[in-house]
One Martini backbone bead per residue (centre of mass of N, CA, C, O) as a GRO file, in nm:
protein
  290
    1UNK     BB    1  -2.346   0.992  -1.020
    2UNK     BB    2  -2.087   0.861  -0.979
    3UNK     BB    3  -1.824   0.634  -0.851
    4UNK     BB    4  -1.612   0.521  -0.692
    5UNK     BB    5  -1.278   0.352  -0.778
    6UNK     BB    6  -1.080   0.151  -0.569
    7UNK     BB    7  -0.733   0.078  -0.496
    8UNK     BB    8  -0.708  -0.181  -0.261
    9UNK     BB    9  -0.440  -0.299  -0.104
   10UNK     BB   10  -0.251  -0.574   0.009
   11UNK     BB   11  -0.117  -0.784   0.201
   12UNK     BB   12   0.250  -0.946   0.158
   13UNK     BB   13   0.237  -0.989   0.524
   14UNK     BB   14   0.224  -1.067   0.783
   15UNK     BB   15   0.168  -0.843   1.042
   16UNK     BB   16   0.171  -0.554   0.881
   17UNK     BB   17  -0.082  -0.303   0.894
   18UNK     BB   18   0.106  -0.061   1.017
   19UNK     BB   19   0.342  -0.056   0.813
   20UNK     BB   20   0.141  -0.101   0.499
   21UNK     BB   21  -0.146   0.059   0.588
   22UNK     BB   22  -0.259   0.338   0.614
   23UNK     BB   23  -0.506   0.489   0.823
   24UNK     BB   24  -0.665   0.625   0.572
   25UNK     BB   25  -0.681   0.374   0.385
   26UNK     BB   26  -0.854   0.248   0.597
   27UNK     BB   27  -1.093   0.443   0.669
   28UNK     BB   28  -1.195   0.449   0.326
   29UNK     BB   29  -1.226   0.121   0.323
   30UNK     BB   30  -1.459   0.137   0.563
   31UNK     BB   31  -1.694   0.245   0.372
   32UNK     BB   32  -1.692   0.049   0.201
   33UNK     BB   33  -1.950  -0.218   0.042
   34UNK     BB   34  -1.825  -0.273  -0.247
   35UNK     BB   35  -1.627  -0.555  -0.376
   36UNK     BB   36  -1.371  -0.660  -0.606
   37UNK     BB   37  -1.238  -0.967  -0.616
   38UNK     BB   38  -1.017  -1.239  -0.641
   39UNK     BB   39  -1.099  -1.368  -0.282
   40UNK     BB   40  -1.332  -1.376  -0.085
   41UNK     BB   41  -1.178  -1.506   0.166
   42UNK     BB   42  -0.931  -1.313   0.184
   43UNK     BB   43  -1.102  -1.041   0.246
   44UNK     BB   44  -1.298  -1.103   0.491
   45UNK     BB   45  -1.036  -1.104   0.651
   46UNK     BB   46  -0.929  -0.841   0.615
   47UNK     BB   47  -1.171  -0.639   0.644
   48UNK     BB   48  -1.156  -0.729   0.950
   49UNK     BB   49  -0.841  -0.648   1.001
   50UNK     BB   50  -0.958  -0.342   0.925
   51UNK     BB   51  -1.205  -0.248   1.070
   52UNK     BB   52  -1.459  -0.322   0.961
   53UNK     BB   53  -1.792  -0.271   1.050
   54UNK     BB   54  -2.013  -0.402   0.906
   55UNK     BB   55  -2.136  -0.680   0.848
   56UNK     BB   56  -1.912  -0.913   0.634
   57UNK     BB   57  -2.207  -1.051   0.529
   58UNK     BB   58  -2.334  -0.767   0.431
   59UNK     BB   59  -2.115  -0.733   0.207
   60UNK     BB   60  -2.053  -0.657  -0.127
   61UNK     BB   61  -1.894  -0.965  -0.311
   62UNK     BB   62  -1.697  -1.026  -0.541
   63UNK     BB   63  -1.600  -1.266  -0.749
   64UNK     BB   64  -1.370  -1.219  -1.035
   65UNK     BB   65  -1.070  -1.346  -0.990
   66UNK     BB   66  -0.759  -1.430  -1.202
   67UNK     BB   67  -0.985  -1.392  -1.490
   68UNK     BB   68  -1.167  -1.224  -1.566
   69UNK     BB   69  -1.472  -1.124  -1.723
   70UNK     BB   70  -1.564  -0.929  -2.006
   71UNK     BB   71  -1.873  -1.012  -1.978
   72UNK     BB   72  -1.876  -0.921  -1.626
   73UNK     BB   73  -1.775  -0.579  -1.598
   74UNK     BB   74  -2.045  -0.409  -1.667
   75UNK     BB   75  -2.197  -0.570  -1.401
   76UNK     BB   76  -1.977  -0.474  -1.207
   77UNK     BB   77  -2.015  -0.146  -1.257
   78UNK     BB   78  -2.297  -0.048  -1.221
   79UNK     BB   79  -2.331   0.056  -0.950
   80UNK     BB   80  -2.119   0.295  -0.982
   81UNK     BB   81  -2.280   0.430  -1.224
   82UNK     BB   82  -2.532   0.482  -0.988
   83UNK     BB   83  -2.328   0.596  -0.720
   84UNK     BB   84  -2.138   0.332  -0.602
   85UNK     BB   85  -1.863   0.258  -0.409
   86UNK     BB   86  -1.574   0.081  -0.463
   87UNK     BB   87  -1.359  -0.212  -0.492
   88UNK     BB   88  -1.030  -0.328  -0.580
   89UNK     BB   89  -0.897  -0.656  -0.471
   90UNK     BB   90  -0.639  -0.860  -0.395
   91UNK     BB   91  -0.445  -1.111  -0.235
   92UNK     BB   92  -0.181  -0.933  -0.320
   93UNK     BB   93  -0.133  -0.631  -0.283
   94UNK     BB   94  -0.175  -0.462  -0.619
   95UNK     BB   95  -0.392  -0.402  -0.830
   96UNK     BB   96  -0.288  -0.443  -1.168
   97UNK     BB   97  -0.017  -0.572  -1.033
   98UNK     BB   98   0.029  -0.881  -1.120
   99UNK     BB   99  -0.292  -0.841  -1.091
  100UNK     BB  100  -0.588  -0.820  -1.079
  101UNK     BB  101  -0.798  -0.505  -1.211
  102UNK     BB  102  -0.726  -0.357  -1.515
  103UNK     BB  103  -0.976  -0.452  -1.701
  104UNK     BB  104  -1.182  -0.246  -1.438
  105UNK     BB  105  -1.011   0.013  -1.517
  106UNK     BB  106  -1.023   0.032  -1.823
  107UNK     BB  107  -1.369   0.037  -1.820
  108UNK     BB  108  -1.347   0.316  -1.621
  109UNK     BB  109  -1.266   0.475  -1.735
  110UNK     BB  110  -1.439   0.463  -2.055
  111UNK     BB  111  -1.680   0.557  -1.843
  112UNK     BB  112  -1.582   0.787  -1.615
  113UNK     BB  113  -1.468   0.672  -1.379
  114UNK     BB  114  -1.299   0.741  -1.056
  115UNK     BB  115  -0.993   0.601  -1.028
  116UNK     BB  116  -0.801   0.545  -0.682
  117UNK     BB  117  -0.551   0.483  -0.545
  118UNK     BB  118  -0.390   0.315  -0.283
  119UNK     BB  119  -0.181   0.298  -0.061
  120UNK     BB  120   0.058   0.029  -0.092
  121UNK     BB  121   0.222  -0.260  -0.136
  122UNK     BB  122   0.520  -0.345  -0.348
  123UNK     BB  123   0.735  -0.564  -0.422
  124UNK     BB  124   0.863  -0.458  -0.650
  125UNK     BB  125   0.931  -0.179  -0.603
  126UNK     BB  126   1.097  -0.211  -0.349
  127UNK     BB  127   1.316  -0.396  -0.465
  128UNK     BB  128   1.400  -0.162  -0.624
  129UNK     BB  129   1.502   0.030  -0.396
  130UNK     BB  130   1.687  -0.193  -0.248
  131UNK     BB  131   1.903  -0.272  -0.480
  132UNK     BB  132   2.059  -0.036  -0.690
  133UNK     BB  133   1.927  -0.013  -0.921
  134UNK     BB  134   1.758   0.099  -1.202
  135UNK     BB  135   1.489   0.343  -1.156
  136UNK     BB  136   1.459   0.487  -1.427
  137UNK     BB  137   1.482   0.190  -1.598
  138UNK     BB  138   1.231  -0.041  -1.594
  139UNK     BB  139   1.089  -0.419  -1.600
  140UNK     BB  140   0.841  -0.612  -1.582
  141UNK     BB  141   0.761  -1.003  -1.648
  142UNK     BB  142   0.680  -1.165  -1.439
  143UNK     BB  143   0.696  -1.470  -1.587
  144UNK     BB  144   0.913  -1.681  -1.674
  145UNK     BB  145   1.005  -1.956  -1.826
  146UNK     BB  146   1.038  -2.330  -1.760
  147UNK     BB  147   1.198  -2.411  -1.971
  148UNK     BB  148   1.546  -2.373  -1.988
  149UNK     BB  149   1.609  -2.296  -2.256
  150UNK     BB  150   1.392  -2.090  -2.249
  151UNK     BB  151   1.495  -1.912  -2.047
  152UNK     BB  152   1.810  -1.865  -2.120
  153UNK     BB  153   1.711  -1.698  -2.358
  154UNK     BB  154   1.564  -1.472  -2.190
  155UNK     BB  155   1.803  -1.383  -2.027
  156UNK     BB  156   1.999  -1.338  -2.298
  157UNK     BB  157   1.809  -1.070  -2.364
  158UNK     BB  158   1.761  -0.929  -2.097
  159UNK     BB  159   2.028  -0.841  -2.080
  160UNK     BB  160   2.123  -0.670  -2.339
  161UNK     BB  161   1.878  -0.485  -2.249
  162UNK     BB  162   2.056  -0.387  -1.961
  163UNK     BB  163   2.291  -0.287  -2.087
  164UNK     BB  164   2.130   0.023  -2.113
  165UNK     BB  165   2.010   0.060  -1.807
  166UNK     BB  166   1.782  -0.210  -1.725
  167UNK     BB  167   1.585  -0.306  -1.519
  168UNK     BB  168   1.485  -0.655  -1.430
  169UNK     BB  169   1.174  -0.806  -1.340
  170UNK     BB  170   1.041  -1.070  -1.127
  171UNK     BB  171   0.870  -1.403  -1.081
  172UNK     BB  172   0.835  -1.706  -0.876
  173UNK     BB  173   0.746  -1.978  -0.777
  174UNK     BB  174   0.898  -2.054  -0.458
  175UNK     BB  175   0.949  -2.386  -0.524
  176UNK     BB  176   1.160  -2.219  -0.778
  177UNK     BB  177   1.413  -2.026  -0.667
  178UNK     BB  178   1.662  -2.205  -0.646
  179UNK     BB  179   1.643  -2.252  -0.989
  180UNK     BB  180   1.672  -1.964  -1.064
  181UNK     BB  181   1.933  -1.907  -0.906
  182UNK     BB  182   2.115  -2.095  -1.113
  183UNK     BB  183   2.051  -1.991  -1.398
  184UNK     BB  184   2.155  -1.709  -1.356
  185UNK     BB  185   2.427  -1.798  -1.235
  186UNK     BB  186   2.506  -1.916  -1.559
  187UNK     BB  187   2.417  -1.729  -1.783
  188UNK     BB  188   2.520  -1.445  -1.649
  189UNK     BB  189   2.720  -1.251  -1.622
  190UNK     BB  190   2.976  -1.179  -1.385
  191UNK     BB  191   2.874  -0.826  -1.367
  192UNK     BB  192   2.599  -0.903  -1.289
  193UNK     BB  193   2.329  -0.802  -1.118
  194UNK     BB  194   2.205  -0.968  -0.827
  195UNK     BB  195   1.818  -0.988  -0.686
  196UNK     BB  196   1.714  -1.119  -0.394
  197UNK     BB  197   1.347  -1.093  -0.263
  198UNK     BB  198   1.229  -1.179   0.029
  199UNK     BB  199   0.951  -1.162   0.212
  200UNK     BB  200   0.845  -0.869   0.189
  201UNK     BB  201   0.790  -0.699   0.500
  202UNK     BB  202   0.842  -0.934   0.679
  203UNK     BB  203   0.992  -1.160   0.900
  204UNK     BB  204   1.202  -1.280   0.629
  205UNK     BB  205   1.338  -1.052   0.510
  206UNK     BB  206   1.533  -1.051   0.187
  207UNK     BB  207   1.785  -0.803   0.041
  208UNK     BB  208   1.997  -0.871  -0.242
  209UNK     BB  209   2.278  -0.754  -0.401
  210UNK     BB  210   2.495  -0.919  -0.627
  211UNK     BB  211   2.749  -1.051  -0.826
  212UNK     BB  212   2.758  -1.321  -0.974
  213UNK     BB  213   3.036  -1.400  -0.871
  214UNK     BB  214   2.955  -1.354  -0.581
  215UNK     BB  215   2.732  -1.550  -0.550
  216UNK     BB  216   2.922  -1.797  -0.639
  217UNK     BB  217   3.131  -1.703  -0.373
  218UNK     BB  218   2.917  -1.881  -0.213
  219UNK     BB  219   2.802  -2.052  -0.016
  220UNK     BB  220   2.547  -2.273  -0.078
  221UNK     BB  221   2.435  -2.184   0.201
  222UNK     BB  222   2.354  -1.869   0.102
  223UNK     BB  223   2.164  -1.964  -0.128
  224UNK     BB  224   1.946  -2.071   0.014
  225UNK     BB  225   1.602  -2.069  -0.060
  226UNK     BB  226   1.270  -2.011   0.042
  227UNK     BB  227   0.957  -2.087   0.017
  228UNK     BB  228   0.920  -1.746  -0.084
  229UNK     BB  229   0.830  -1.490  -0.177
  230UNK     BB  230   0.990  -1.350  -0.489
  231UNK     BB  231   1.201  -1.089  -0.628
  232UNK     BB  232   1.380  -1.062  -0.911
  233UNK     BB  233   1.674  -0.886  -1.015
  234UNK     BB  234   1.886  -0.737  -1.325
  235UNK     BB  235   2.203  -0.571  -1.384
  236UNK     BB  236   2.387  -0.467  -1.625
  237UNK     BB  237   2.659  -0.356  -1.795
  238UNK     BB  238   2.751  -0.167  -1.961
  239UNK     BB  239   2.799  -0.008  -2.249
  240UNK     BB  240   2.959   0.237  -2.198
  241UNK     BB  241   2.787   0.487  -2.169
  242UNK     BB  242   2.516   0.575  -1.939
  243UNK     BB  243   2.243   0.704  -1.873
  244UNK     BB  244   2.153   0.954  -1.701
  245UNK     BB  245   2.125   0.787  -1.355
  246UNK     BB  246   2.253   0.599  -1.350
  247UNK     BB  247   2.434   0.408  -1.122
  248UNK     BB  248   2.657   0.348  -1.353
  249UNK     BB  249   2.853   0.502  -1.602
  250UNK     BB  250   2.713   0.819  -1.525
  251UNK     BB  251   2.645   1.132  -1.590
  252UNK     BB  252   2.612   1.389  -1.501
  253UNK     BB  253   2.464   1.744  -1.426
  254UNK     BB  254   2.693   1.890  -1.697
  255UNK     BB  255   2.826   1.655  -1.829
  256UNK     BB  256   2.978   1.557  -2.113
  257UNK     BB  257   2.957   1.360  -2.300
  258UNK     BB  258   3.119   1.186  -2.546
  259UNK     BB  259   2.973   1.235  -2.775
  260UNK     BB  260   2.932   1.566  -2.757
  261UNK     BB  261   3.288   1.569  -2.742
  262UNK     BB  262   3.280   1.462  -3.079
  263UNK     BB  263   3.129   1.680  -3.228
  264UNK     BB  264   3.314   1.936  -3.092
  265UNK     BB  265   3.558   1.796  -3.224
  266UNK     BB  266   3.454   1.828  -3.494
  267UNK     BB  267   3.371   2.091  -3.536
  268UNK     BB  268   3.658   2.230  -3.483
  269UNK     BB  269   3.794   2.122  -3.730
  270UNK     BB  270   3.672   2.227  -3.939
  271UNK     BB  271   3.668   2.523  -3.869
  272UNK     BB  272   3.984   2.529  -3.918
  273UNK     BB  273   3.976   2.464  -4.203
  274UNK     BB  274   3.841   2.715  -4.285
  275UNK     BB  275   4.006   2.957  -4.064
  276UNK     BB  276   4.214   2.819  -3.981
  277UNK     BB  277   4.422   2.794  -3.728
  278UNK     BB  278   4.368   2.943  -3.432
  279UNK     BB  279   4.116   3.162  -3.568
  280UNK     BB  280   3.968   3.359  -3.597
  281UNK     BB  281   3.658   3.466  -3.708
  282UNK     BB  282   3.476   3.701  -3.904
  283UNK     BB  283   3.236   3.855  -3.915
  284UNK     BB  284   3.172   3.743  -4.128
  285UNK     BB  285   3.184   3.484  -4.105
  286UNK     BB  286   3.008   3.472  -3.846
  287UNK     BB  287   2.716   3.651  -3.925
  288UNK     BB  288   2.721   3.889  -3.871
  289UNK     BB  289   2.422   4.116  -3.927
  290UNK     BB  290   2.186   3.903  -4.042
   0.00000   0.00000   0.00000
């Protein structure tokens, strides 16, 4: 029977382990034995951190890279294969999402082998979390271009997209932050929020929203950011009335929509056409007894 396959979250800030990794999540990975790994250096340093019992020069540790190769993903799932439960751990946050992993685990789907996430920090959703904006409908898009042009470009139709209420999220290299949010408040309309999450879960962590007017009417220096894991989202206004839950210019449950509220309105207009103003149709007409 095979093993299991764990996707292993690593921490996204120092100091962290109490606050980011639950007491069962460390105590099932101290148990496994063989790990998938992005950076084999900085996982023997974290399993240590969690008090693997090791000893950690023990531990088969596989380092998987940046950009595994698939043509060793079938070499690194047979022990699992053969019934051996392993872990595929990322550098930093969750494996699989905007990290190596993704990979190993549609080979192990297809493989049937059982694999498991565990809970643990992902800077994406948390900000997403603390934003105010749309978690209903929301994109995460990796990094934007690096050439002006073309960034103002992708953020100029990420835009048009997020008016329909999809909040955008993204992330840049650290010492590109303060780039990134220079652009974003020159291109976005003023109406458009925009969150700016810095050093997620650390001890420098600052997340905050406003409108890019607002972004624009602080000093300078309120606006220079660290050179800091951040991750960057934002939200236009709607155009018209938005899906329902979105943060702002959305109905109710329970509310008719426009649209809604516009067909029932031509709908009794026919009717009173066909059967006189104001007057009830009769049984007849209204298909009694068919």
């Amino acid at each position: 029977m095979p093993g299991t396959l764990y996707c292993l979250p690593n921490l996204i800030a120092e100091g962290t382990l109490d606050a980011a990794i639950p007491p069962v999540v460390r105590e099932r990975a101290c148990s496994v034995r063989y790990f998938l790994v992005e950076a084999a250096k900085t996982t023997r340093a974290y399993l240590k951190l969690l008090g693997h019992p090791g000893p950690i020069a023990d531990l088969k540790i596989e380092e998987i890279g940046h950009d595994p190769d698939p043509a060793m993903i079938d070499k690194w799932l047979a022990p699992i294969l053969a019934g051996e439960d392993a872990a595929v751990v990322s550098e930093s946050g969750c494996p699989g999402i905007a990290d190596p992993g993704a990979q190993l685990v549609a080979r192990a789907q297809e493989a049937g082998i059982r694999v498991v996430p565990f809970v643990g920090p992902s800077s994406i959703l948390m900000t997403l979390m603390a934003s105010g904006l749309d978690g209903q409908r929301f994109r995460f898009l990796g990094y934007l271009p690096i050439h002006p042009d073309e960034r103002r470009e992708a953020v100029r139709n990420l835009e048009a997209e997020s008016r329909r209420s999809e909040t955008q999220l993204f992330i840049e290299t650290p010492y590109r932050n303060n780039q990134m949010l220079a652009s974003l408040l020159e291109t976005l309309a003023p109406t458009t929020r925009v969150t700016v999450a810095t050093d997620v879960t650390g001890a420098h962590e600052s997340i905050r929203t406003l409108t890019v007017k607002a972004w624009k009417a602080l000093p300078d220096e309120a606006r220079e950011l660290p050179k800091l894991p951040t991750v960057f989202a934002f939200l236009a206004a709607p155009t018209g009335e938005a899906p329902r839950y979105a943060p702002t210019a959305a109905h109710r449950k329970g509310e008719k929509t426009e649209k809604k509220r516009e067909n029932r309105s031509a709908f009794a207009g026919k009717t009173n056409k066909r059967f006189g103003s104001g007057k009830k149709p009769s049984a007849a007409n209204r298909g009694v007894g068919r």
